[in-house]
CSV table of C-alpha atoms in Angstrom, one decimal:
chain,number,residue,atom,x,y,z
A,9,UNK,CA,22.9,296.7,-98.0
A,10,UNK,CA,22.6,294.0,-100.6
A,11,UNK,CA,24.6,291.0,-101.5
A,12,UNK,CA,24.2,288.6,-104.4
A,13,UNK,CA,26.1,285.4,-105.3
A,14,UNK,CA,26.3,283.5,-108.6
A,15,UNK,CA,28.6,280.9,-110.1
A,16,UNK,CA,29.7,280.6,-113.8
A,17,UNK,CA,30.4,277.1,-115.1
A,18,UNK,CA,33.5,276.8,-117.3
A,19,UNK,CA,34.6,273.8,-119.5
A,20,UNK,CA,37.3,274.8,-122.0
A,21,UNK,CA,37.9,272.9,-125.2
A,22,UNK,CA,41.7,273.3,-124.8
A,23,UNK,CA,43.8,272.4,-121.9
A,24,UNK,CA,45.0,276.0,-121.8
A,25,UNK,CA,42.7,278.7,-122.9
A,26,UNK,CA,41.7,282.3,-122.2
A,27,UNK,CA,37.9,283.0,-122.2
A,28,UNK,CA,36.3,286.5,-122.1
A,29,UNK,CA,33.6,286.4,-119.3
A,30,UNK,CA,32.8,290.2,-119.1
A,31,UNK,CA,29.2,289.9,-120.4
A,32,UNK,CA,28.4,287.1,-117.9
A,33,UNK,CA,29.7,289.1,-115.0
A,34,UNK,CA,27.8,292.1,-116.3
A,35,UNK,CA,24.6,290.1,-116.2
A,36,UNK,CA,25.2,289.0,-112.6
A,37,UNK,CA,25.7,292.6,-111.6
A,38,UNK,CA,22.5,293.6,-113.3
A,39,UNK,CA,20.6,290.8,-111.7
A,40,UNK,CA,22.0,291.9,-108.3
A,41,UNK,CA,20.3,295.3,-108.4
A,42,UNK,CA,23.4,296.8,-106.8
A,43,UNK,CA,24.0,300.4,-108.1
A,44,UNK,CA,27.1,301.3,-106.0
A,45,UNK,CA,29.5,298.7,-104.6
A,46,UNK,CA,32.0,296.0,-105.5
A,47,UNK,CA,32.0,292.7,-107.4
A,48,UNK,CA,34.5,290.0,-106.6
A,49,UNK,CA,35.1,287.5,-109.5
A,50,UNK,CA,37.4,284.6,-108.7
A,51,UNK,CA,38.4,281.2,-110.0
A,52,UNK,CA,37.3,278.5,-107.5
A,53,UNK,CA,40.0,276.1,-108.7
A,54,UNK,CA,43.7,276.5,-108.0
A,55,UNK,CA,44.9,275.8,-111.6
A,56,UNK,CA,42.8,278.6,-113.2
A,57,UNK,CA,42.7,282.4,-113.0
A,58,UNK,CA,40.5,285.4,-113.3
A,59,UNK,CA,42.2,288.5,-114.6
A,60,UNK,CA,41.6,291.8,-116.4
A,61,UNK,CA,43.3,292.8,-119.7
A,62,UNK,CA,42.6,293.5,-123.3
A,63,UNK,CA,40.4,291.6,-125.8
A,64,UNK,CA,42.9,291.0,-128.5
A,65,UNK,CA,43.7,287.5,-130.0
A,66,UNK,CA,47.4,288.1,-130.4
A,67,UNK,CA,47.8,289.2,-126.8
A,68,UNK,CA,46.1,286.0,-125.6
A,69,UNK,CA,48.6,284.0,-127.6
A,70,UNK,CA,51.4,286.1,-126.1
A,71,UNK,CA,50.1,285.4,-122.6
A,72,UNK,CA,50.1,281.7,-123.1
A,73,UNK,CA,53.6,281.6,-124.7
A,74,UNK,CA,55.0,283.8,-122.0
A,75,UNK,CA,53.5,281.7,-119.2
A,76,UNK,CA,55.1,278.6,-120.8
A,77,UNK,CA,58.5,280.4,-120.5
A,78,UNK,CA,58.0,281.5,-116.9
A,79,UNK,CA,56.3,278.4,-115.6
A,80,UNK,CA,57.0,275.6,-118.1
A,81,UNK,CA,55.4,272.1,-118.3
A,82,UNK,CA,58.0,269.9,-116.7
A,83,UNK,CA,58.0,266.3,-115.5
A,84,UNK,CA,60.0,266.9,-112.4
A,85,UNK,CA,57.7,269.1,-110.2
A,86,UNK,CA,57.6,267.7,-106.7
A,87,UNK,CA,53.8,268.1,-106.9
A,88,UNK,CA,53.9,265.3,-109.4
A,89,UNK,CA,54.9,262.7,-106.8
A,90,UNK,CA,51.1,262.8,-105.9
A,91,UNK,CA,50.3,261.4,-109.3
A,92,UNK,CA,49.3,264.9,-110.6
A,93,UNK,CA,50.8,266.2,-113.8
A,94,UNK,CA,49.7,269.8,-113.6
A,95,UNK,CA,52.4,271.5,-111.5
A,96,UNK,CA,52.9,274.1,-114.2
A,97,UNK,CA,49.2,275.1,-114.0
A,98,UNK,CA,49.5,276.0,-110.3
A,99,UNK,CA,52.4,278.3,-111.1
A,100,UNK,CA,50.8,279.8,-114.3
A,101,UNK,CA,47.6,280.6,-112.3
A,102,UNK,CA,49.8,282.4,-109.7
A,103,UNK,CA,51.3,284.7,-112.3
A,104,UNK,CA,47.9,285.6,-113.7
A,105,UNK,CA,46.1,285.9,-110.3
A,106,UNK,CA,43.1,284.2,-108.7
A,107,UNK,CA,40.6,287.1,-108.6
A,108,UNK,CA,39.6,290.6,-109.5
A,109,UNK,CA,37.6,293.1,-107.6
A,110,UNK,CA,35.7,295.6,-109.8
A,111,UNK,CA,33.9,298.8,-108.7
A,112,UNK,CA,30.2,299.1,-109.6
A,113,UNK,CA,29.2,302.7,-110.2
A,114,UNK,CA,25.7,303.8,-111.3
A,115,UNK,CA,24.8,300.2,-111.8
A,116,UNK,CA,27.7,299.4,-114.2
A,117,UNK,CA,31.1,297.9,-114.1
A,118,UNK,CA,33.3,301.0,-113.6
A,119,UNK,CA,35.9,300.1,-116.3
A,120,UNK,CA,38.5,301.9,-118.3
A,121,UNK,CA,38.3,301.9,-122.1
A,122,UNK,CA,39.9,298.5,-122.7
A,123,UNK,CA,39.2,296.6,-119.5
A,124,UNK,CA,37.7,293.1,-120.0
A,125,UNK,CA,37.5,290.2,-117.6
A,126,UNK,CA,39.0,286.9,-118.6
A,127,UNK,CA,39.0,283.3,-117.2
A,128,UNK,CA,42.4,281.8,-117.7
A,129,UNK,CA,42.4,278.0,-117.7
A,130,UNK,CA,45.7,276.1,-117.4
A,131,UNK,CA,44.4,272.6,-116.7
A,132,UNK,CA,41.1,272.4,-118.5
A,133,UNK,CA,38.8,270.2,-120.5
A,134,UNK,CA,36.7,269.7,-117.4
A,135,UNK,CA,34.0,271.5,-115.5
A,136,UNK,CA,35.1,274.2,-113.1
A,137,UNK,CA,33.4,277.2,-111.5
A,138,UNK,CA,34.0,280.9,-111.2
A,139,UNK,CA,32.4,282.8,-108.2
A,140,UNK,CA,30.7,286.2,-108.7
A,141,UNK,CA,29.9,288.0,-105.4
A,142,UNK,CA,28.3,291.4,-105.4
A,143,UNK,CA,28.1,293.7,-102.4
A,144,UNK,CA,26.7,297.2,-102.2
A,145,UNK,CA,23.4,299.0,-102.3
B,8,UNK,CA,26.3,301.9,-95.7
B,9,UNK,CA,28.3,304.5,-97.6
B,10,UNK,CA,30.1,304.3,-101.0
B,11,UNK,CA,32.4,306.9,-102.5
B,12,UNK,CA,34.1,307.0,-105.9
B,13,UNK,CA,37.0,309.1,-107.2
B,14,UNK,CA,39.5,309.0,-110.0
B,15,UNK,CA,43.2,310.0,-110.0
B,16,UNK,CA,44.7,311.3,-113.2
B,17,UNK,CA,48.2,310.1,-114.0
B,18,UNK,CA,50.6,311.3,-116.7
B,19,UNK,CA,54.1,310.1,-116.2
B,20,UNK,CA,57.2,311.8,-117.6
B,21,UNK,CA,58.9,308.5,-118.3
B,22,UNK,CA,57.5,305.6,-120.4
B,23,UNK,CA,58.1,303.3,-117.4
B,24,UNK,CA,57.8,304.8,-114.0
B,25,UNK,CA,56.6,304.0,-110.4
B,26,UNK,CA,54.7,306.8,-108.6
B,27,UNK,CA,53.7,306.8,-104.9
B,28,UNK,CA,50.0,307.6,-104.7
B,29,UNK,CA,49.4,306.9,-101.0
B,30,UNK,CA,48.6,310.4,-99.9
B,31,UNK,CA,46.1,310.8,-102.8
B,32,UNK,CA,44.3,307.6,-101.7
B,33,UNK,CA,44.3,308.7,-98.1
B,34,UNK,CA,42.6,312.0,-99.1
B,35,UNK,CA,39.9,310.1,-100.9
B,36,UNK,CA,39.3,307.9,-97.9
B,37,UNK,CA,39.0,311.0,-95.7
B,38,UNK,CA,36.6,312.7,-98.1
B,39,UNK,CA,34.4,309.5,-98.1
B,40,UNK,CA,33.7,309.8,-94.4
B,41,UNK,CA,34.0,305.9,-94.1
B,42,UNK,CA,35.4,304.8,-90.8
B,43,UNK,CA,35.2,301.0,-91.2
B,44,UNK,CA,35.3,299.4,-94.6
B,45,UNK,CA,37.4,298.7,-97.7
B,46,UNK,CA,39.0,300.8,-100.4
B,47,UNK,CA,39.7,299.4,-103.9
B,48,UNK,CA,42.4,301.1,-105.9
B,49,UNK,CA,42.9,299.9,-109.4
B,50,UNK,CA,44.5,301.0,-112.7
B,51,UNK,CA,41.8,301.6,-115.3
B,52,UNK,CA,44.2,300.8,-118.2
B,53,UNK,CA,45.7,297.4,-119.0
B,54,UNK,CA,49.3,298.5,-119.3
B,55,UNK,CA,49.6,300.0,-115.8
B,56,UNK,CA,49.4,298.6,-112.2
B,57,UNK,CA,48.5,299.5,-108.7
B,58,UNK,CA,50.5,297.7,-106.1
B,59,UNK,CA,51.8,298.0,-102.5
B,60,UNK,CA,55.4,297.8,-101.5
B,61,UNK,CA,58.1,300.0,-99.9
B,62,UNK,CA,59.0,303.6,-100.7
B,63,UNK,CA,62.7,303.1,-101.4
B,64,UNK,CA,64.3,304.5,-104.6
B,65,UNK,CA,66.7,301.5,-105.1
B,66,UNK,CA,63.9,299.1,-104.9
B,67,UNK,CA,61.9,300.9,-107.6
B,68,UNK,CA,64.9,300.6,-109.9
B,69,UNK,CA,65.1,296.9,-109.0
B,70,UNK,CA,61.5,296.4,-109.9
B,71,UNK,CA,61.9,298.0,-113.3
B,72,UNK,CA,65.1,296.1,-114.1
B,73,UNK,CA,63.5,292.8,-112.9
B,74,UNK,CA,60.4,293.3,-115.0
B,75,UNK,CA,62.5,293.9,-118.0
B,76,UNK,CA,64.1,290.5,-117.4
B,77,UNK,CA,60.8,288.7,-116.9
B,78,UNK,CA,58.8,290.5,-119.6
B,79,UNK,CA,61.3,292.2,-122.0
B,80,UNK,CA,60.6,294.7,-124.7
B,81,UNK,CA,60.6,292.6,-127.9
B,82,UNK,CA,59.6,293.3,-131.5
B,83,UNK,CA,57.9,289.9,-132.0
B,84,UNK,CA,54.9,289.9,-129.6
B,85,UNK,CA,51.9,288.7,-131.6
B,86,UNK,CA,50.0,291.7,-130.1
B,87,UNK,CA,52.2,293.9,-132.3
B,88,UNK,CA,50.5,292.7,-135.4
B,89,UNK,CA,47.7,295.2,-134.5
B,90,UNK,CA,50.3,298.0,-134.8
B,91,UNK,CA,50.8,298.3,-131.1
B,92,UNK,CA,54.4,298.2,-129.7
B,93,UNK,CA,53.6,297.7,-126.0
B,94,UNK,CA,53.2,293.9,-125.6
B,95,UNK,CA,55.8,294.0,-122.8
B,96,UNK,CA,53.7,296.5,-120.9
B,97,UNK,CA,50.7,294.1,-120.7
B,98,UNK,CA,52.9,291.4,-119.3
B,99,UNK,CA,54.7,293.7,-116.8
B,100,UNK,CA,51.4,295.0,-115.5
B,101,UNK,CA,50.3,291.4,-115.0
B,102,UNK,CA,53.3,290.6,-112.8
B,103,UNK,CA,52.7,293.8,-110.7
B,104,UNK,CA,48.9,293.4,-110.5
B,105,UNK,CA,45.9,295.6,-111.5
B,106,UNK,CA,44.6,296.5,-108.0
B,107,UNK,CA,44.8,296.5,-104.3
B,108,UNK,CA,42.1,296.3,-101.7
B,109,UNK,CA,43.0,298.0,-98.4
B,110,UNK,CA,41.1,297.9,-95.1
B,111,UNK,CA,39.9,301.1,-93.5
B,112,UNK,CA,39.9,300.9,-89.7
B,113,UNK,CA,39.0,303.9,-87.4
B,114,UNK,CA,39.0,306.1,-90.5
B,115,UNK,CA,42.6,305.3,-91.6
B,116,UNK,CA,44.3,303.0,-94.1
B,117,UNK,CA,45.0,300.0,-91.9
B,118,UNK,CA,48.6,299.6,-93.0
B,119,UNK,CA,51.7,297.8,-91.7
B,120,UNK,CA,54.8,299.9,-91.0
B,121,UNK,CA,56.2,300.1,-94.5
B,122,UNK,CA,53.1,299.7,-96.8
B,123,UNK,CA,52.7,302.4,-99.5
B,124,UNK,CA,50.5,302.4,-102.6
B,125,UNK,CA,52.2,302.8,-106.0
B,126,UNK,CA,51.0,303.4,-109.5
B,127,UNK,CA,53.2,301.4,-111.9
B,128,UNK,CA,53.2,302.8,-115.4
B,129,UNK,CA,54.7,300.6,-118.2
B,130,UNK,CA,53.4,302.5,-121.3
B,131,UNK,CA,53.2,306.1,-120.1
B,132,UNK,CA,53.7,309.7,-121.1
B,133,UNK,CA,49.9,310.0,-121.6
B,134,UNK,CA,46.9,310.6,-119.4
B,135,UNK,CA,45.5,307.6,-117.7
B,136,UNK,CA,43.2,307.1,-114.7
B,137,UNK,CA,43.2,305.2,-111.4
B,138,UNK,CA,39.9,304.4,-109.7
B,139,UNK,CA,39.4,304.7,-106.0
B,140,UNK,CA,36.2,303.1,-104.6
B,141,UNK,CA,35.4,303.3,-100.9
B,142,UNK,CA,32.7,301.1,-99.3
B,143,UNK,CA,31.8,300.9,-95.6
B,144,UNK,CA,30.2,302.9,-92.9
C,29,UNK,CA,26.1,296.3,-92.2
C,30,UNK,CA,28.8,294.8,-90.0
C,31,UNK,CA,32.6,295.1,-90.1
C,32,UNK,CA,35.1,293.2,-88.1
C,33,UNK,CA,38.9,293.4,-87.9
C,34,UNK,CA,41.5,291.0,-86.5
C,35,UNK,CA,45.2,290.5,-86.9
C,36,UNK,CA,47.1,287.2,-87.0
C,37,UNK,CA,50.7,287.2,-85.7
C,38,UNK,CA,53.2,285.2,-87.7
C,39,UNK,CA,56.8,284.2,-86.8
C,40,UNK,CA,58.2,281.5,-89.1
C,41,UNK,CA,61.0,279.2,-88.1
C,42,UNK,CA,62.5,279.3,-91.6
C,43,UNK,CA,63.5,282.4,-93.5
C,44,UNK,CA,61.3,281.3,-96.4
C,45,UNK,CA,58.2,279.3,-95.5
C,46,UNK,CA,54.6,278.8,-96.5
C,47,UNK,CA,52.0,278.5,-93.7
C,48,UNK,CA,48.4,277.4,-94.1
C,49,UNK,CA,46.2,280.0,-92.3
C,50,UNK,CA,42.8,278.8,-93.5
C,51,UNK,CA,41.5,277.8,-90.1
C,52,UNK,CA,42.5,281.0,-88.4
C,53,UNK,CA,40.7,283.1,-91.1
C,54,UNK,CA,37.7,280.8,-90.7
C,55,UNK,CA,37.6,281.6,-87.0
C,56,UNK,CA,37.7,285.3,-87.6
C,57,UNK,CA,34.8,285.0,-90.1
C,58,UNK,CA,32.8,283.1,-87.5
C,59,UNK,CA,33.6,285.6,-84.8
C,60,UNK,CA,32.4,288.4,-87.1
C,61,UNK,CA,28.9,287.1,-87.3
C,62,UNK,CA,28.8,288.0,-91.0
C,63,UNK,CA,26.7,285.6,-93.1
C,64,UNK,CA,27.0,287.3,-96.5
C,65,UNK,CA,29.9,289.5,-97.5
C,66,UNK,CA,33.6,289.6,-98.2
C,67,UNK,CA,36.8,289.0,-96.2
C,68,UNK,CA,40.1,290.7,-97.1
C,69,UNK,CA,43.2,288.9,-95.9
C,70,UNK,CA,46.5,290.6,-96.5
C,71,UNK,CA,50.1,290.6,-95.4
C,72,UNK,CA,50.9,293.8,-93.6
C,73,UNK,CA,54.6,293.6,-94.5
C,74,UNK,CA,56.1,294.0,-97.9
C,75,UNK,CA,58.3,290.9,-98.0
C,76,UNK,CA,55.5,288.4,-97.3
C,77,UNK,CA,52.3,287.3,-99.1
C,78,UNK,CA,48.8,286.0,-98.7
C,79,UNK,CA,47.6,283.7,-101.5
C,80,UNK,CA,45.3,280.8,-102.2
C,81,UNK,CA,46.4,277.5,-103.6
C,82,UNK,CA,46.4,273.8,-102.7
C,83,UNK,CA,47.6,272.2,-99.4
C,84,UNK,CA,50.2,269.8,-100.8
C,85,UNK,CA,53.7,269.6,-99.4
C,86,UNK,CA,55.4,269.0,-102.8
C,87,UNK,CA,53.7,272.0,-104.3
C,88,UNK,CA,54.9,274.2,-101.5
C,89,UNK,CA,58.5,273.1,-102.3
C,90,UNK,CA,57.8,273.8,-106.0
C,91,UNK,CA,56.6,277.3,-105.2
C,92,UNK,CA,59.8,278.1,-103.2
C,93,UNK,CA,62.1,276.6,-105.9
C,94,UNK,CA,60.3,278.4,-108.7
C,95,UNK,CA,60.4,281.8,-106.9
C,96,UNK,CA,64.2,281.3,-106.4
C,97,UNK,CA,64.5,281.0,-110.2
C,98,UNK,CA,62.2,284.0,-111.0
C,99,UNK,CA,63.5,286.3,-108.2
C,100,UNK,CA,66.8,284.9,-106.9
C,101,UNK,CA,68.8,285.9,-103.9
C,102,UNK,CA,71.5,288.2,-105.3
C,103,UNK,CA,74.0,290.6,-103.6
C,104,UNK,CA,73.6,293.3,-106.3
C,105,UNK,CA,70.0,294.5,-105.8
C,106,UNK,CA,70.0,298.3,-105.6
C,107,UNK,CA,67.8,298.0,-102.6
C,108,UNK,CA,70.8,296.6,-100.8
C,109,UNK,CA,72.6,300.0,-100.8
C,110,UNK,CA,70.3,300.8,-97.8
C,111,UNK,CA,72.0,298.0,-95.8
C,112,UNK,CA,69.1,295.6,-96.5
C,113,UNK,CA,69.8,292.1,-97.9
C,114,UNK,CA,66.2,291.1,-98.7
C,115,UNK,CA,65.7,292.5,-102.3
C,116,UNK,CA,64.6,289.1,-103.5
C,117,UNK,CA,61.9,288.9,-100.9
C,118,UNK,CA,60.2,292.0,-102.2
C,119,UNK,CA,60.1,290.5,-105.7
C,120,UNK,CA,59.0,287.0,-104.5
C,121,UNK,CA,56.1,288.6,-102.6
C,122,UNK,CA,55.1,290.5,-105.7
C,123,UNK,CA,54.8,287.2,-107.7
C,124,UNK,CA,52.7,285.6,-105.0
C,125,UNK,CA,50.6,288.6,-104.2
C,126,UNK,CA,49.8,290.7,-101.1
C,127,UNK,CA,46.2,289.8,-100.5
C,128,UNK,CA,43.1,287.7,-101.2
C,129,UNK,CA,39.5,288.7,-101.1
C,130,UNK,CA,37.2,285.8,-100.3
C,131,UNK,CA,33.4,285.6,-100.5
C,132,UNK,CA,31.4,284.7,-97.4
C,133,UNK,CA,28.2,282.9,-98.3
C,134,UNK,CA,25.8,281.4,-95.6
C,135,UNK,CA,28.4,282.2,-93.0
C,136,UNK,CA,31.2,280.2,-94.6
C,137,UNK,CA,34.2,280.9,-96.8
C,138,UNK,CA,32.8,280.3,-100.3
C,139,UNK,CA,35.6,278.0,-101.5
C,140,UNK,CA,36.1,275.6,-104.3
C,141,UNK,CA,37.1,272.0,-103.4
C,142,UNK,CA,40.9,272.7,-103.0
C,143,UNK,CA,41.1,276.3,-102.0
C,144,UNK,CA,43.2,277.0,-98.9
C,145,UNK,CA,44.7,280.3,-97.7
C,146,UNK,CA,48.4,280.5,-97.2
C,147,UNK,CA,50.9,283.0,-95.7
C,148,UNK,CA,54.0,283.1,-97.8
C,149,UNK,CA,57.1,284.4,-95.8
C,150,UNK,CA,60.2,285.4,-97.7
C,151,UNK,CA,62.1,287.2,-95.0
C,152,UNK,CA,61.0,285.6,-91.8
C,153,UNK,CA,62.1,284.5,-88.4
C,154,UNK,CA,60.6,287.6,-86.9
C,155,UNK,CA,57.1,288.7,-85.9
C,156,UNK,CA,54.9,290.0,-88.6
C,157,UNK,CA,51.1,290.5,-89.0
C,158,UNK,CA,48.3,289.5,-91.3
C,159,UNK,CA,45.2,291.6,-91.4
C,160,UNK,CA,41.7,290.0,-91.6
C,161,UNK,CA,38.9,292.5,-92.4
C,162,UNK,CA,35.3,291.2,-92.7
C,163,UNK,CA,32.5,293.3,-94.2
C,164,UNK,CA,28.9,292.3,-94.8
C,165,UNK,CA,25.7,291.5,-92.9
């Protein structure tokens, strides 16, 4: 059995941004040498997400607009009594999810035709990490 | 260490439909021979879901009605500029989740009393796949 | 390859409550002896959640208030035709998620600076279980 761990550093230009990280994950899987197993990819910060959907610019705009409806920026979150201003980012990340687990089959990400891995940042413009952990053989 | 991979083909009668796939997953786990480990079950398409909840017909109707409130069918999603009409399905799948990871203990899905695995289809009436990956010993 | 299984018993004082279970999960990982691998932590009941976010009391209040907006207590869920009154709890748990998968690196939960594991109860005041499954070496 093999395991392999790596970390991707993210630093988005926008406060809220969706970034395709599929190729970076693919490189970690290749470096791991694992042919059959699982790869966990997760945000290590609680105001950002890792999720799987489609690489389509309009859809990324739809996601951000929709999250603003479901979990709007508001001054009155109780979390803001700590001095923070990012209450909405904790909720947006909850909708989008912290992590994905992807099967590795014959050395490749075992993906459907449109699956791509994204980093969703909701309180960005600073350095954050994504963990990639491979387990298998 | 053992790994085992299988795919379930889905083709729902309705455009939006929730289908119980617990027995099919159980058969894959049995075929794998894994007694202790994990099984990943994920939709391979980005407008459908795999999730765990209760087998109760009223609840399935509640899920579909609630998703229509949170992520309604609308003509004006930016994703539709590509010619697609399924923007809502990408959002509904995000609420319900892409995947579940289930423990295998003593050769069985290690489930609580009501846990059942469902495929949630939000843009159906065509062939799609669910991946089942077993890892363990 | 090693696997290790344990169960945490929960019994919240409130009907809806968020409980930090990070230390209990950490103890299971230590007991497993696994140095490199994955740990799955999931609610075994379909009206409760396991999720990762920040240990901050205001944020916990924000989560519960927000869930009441997105998935309110209502008398008219179709699920209630069975005699149940917890339709909202099934939906709230869906937003928060059933499970987390966490990397184990050098014998520790491989966490970012603020990550903590929570049990989210939405139909409590009774005994329920959380499954912790460790796999690795």
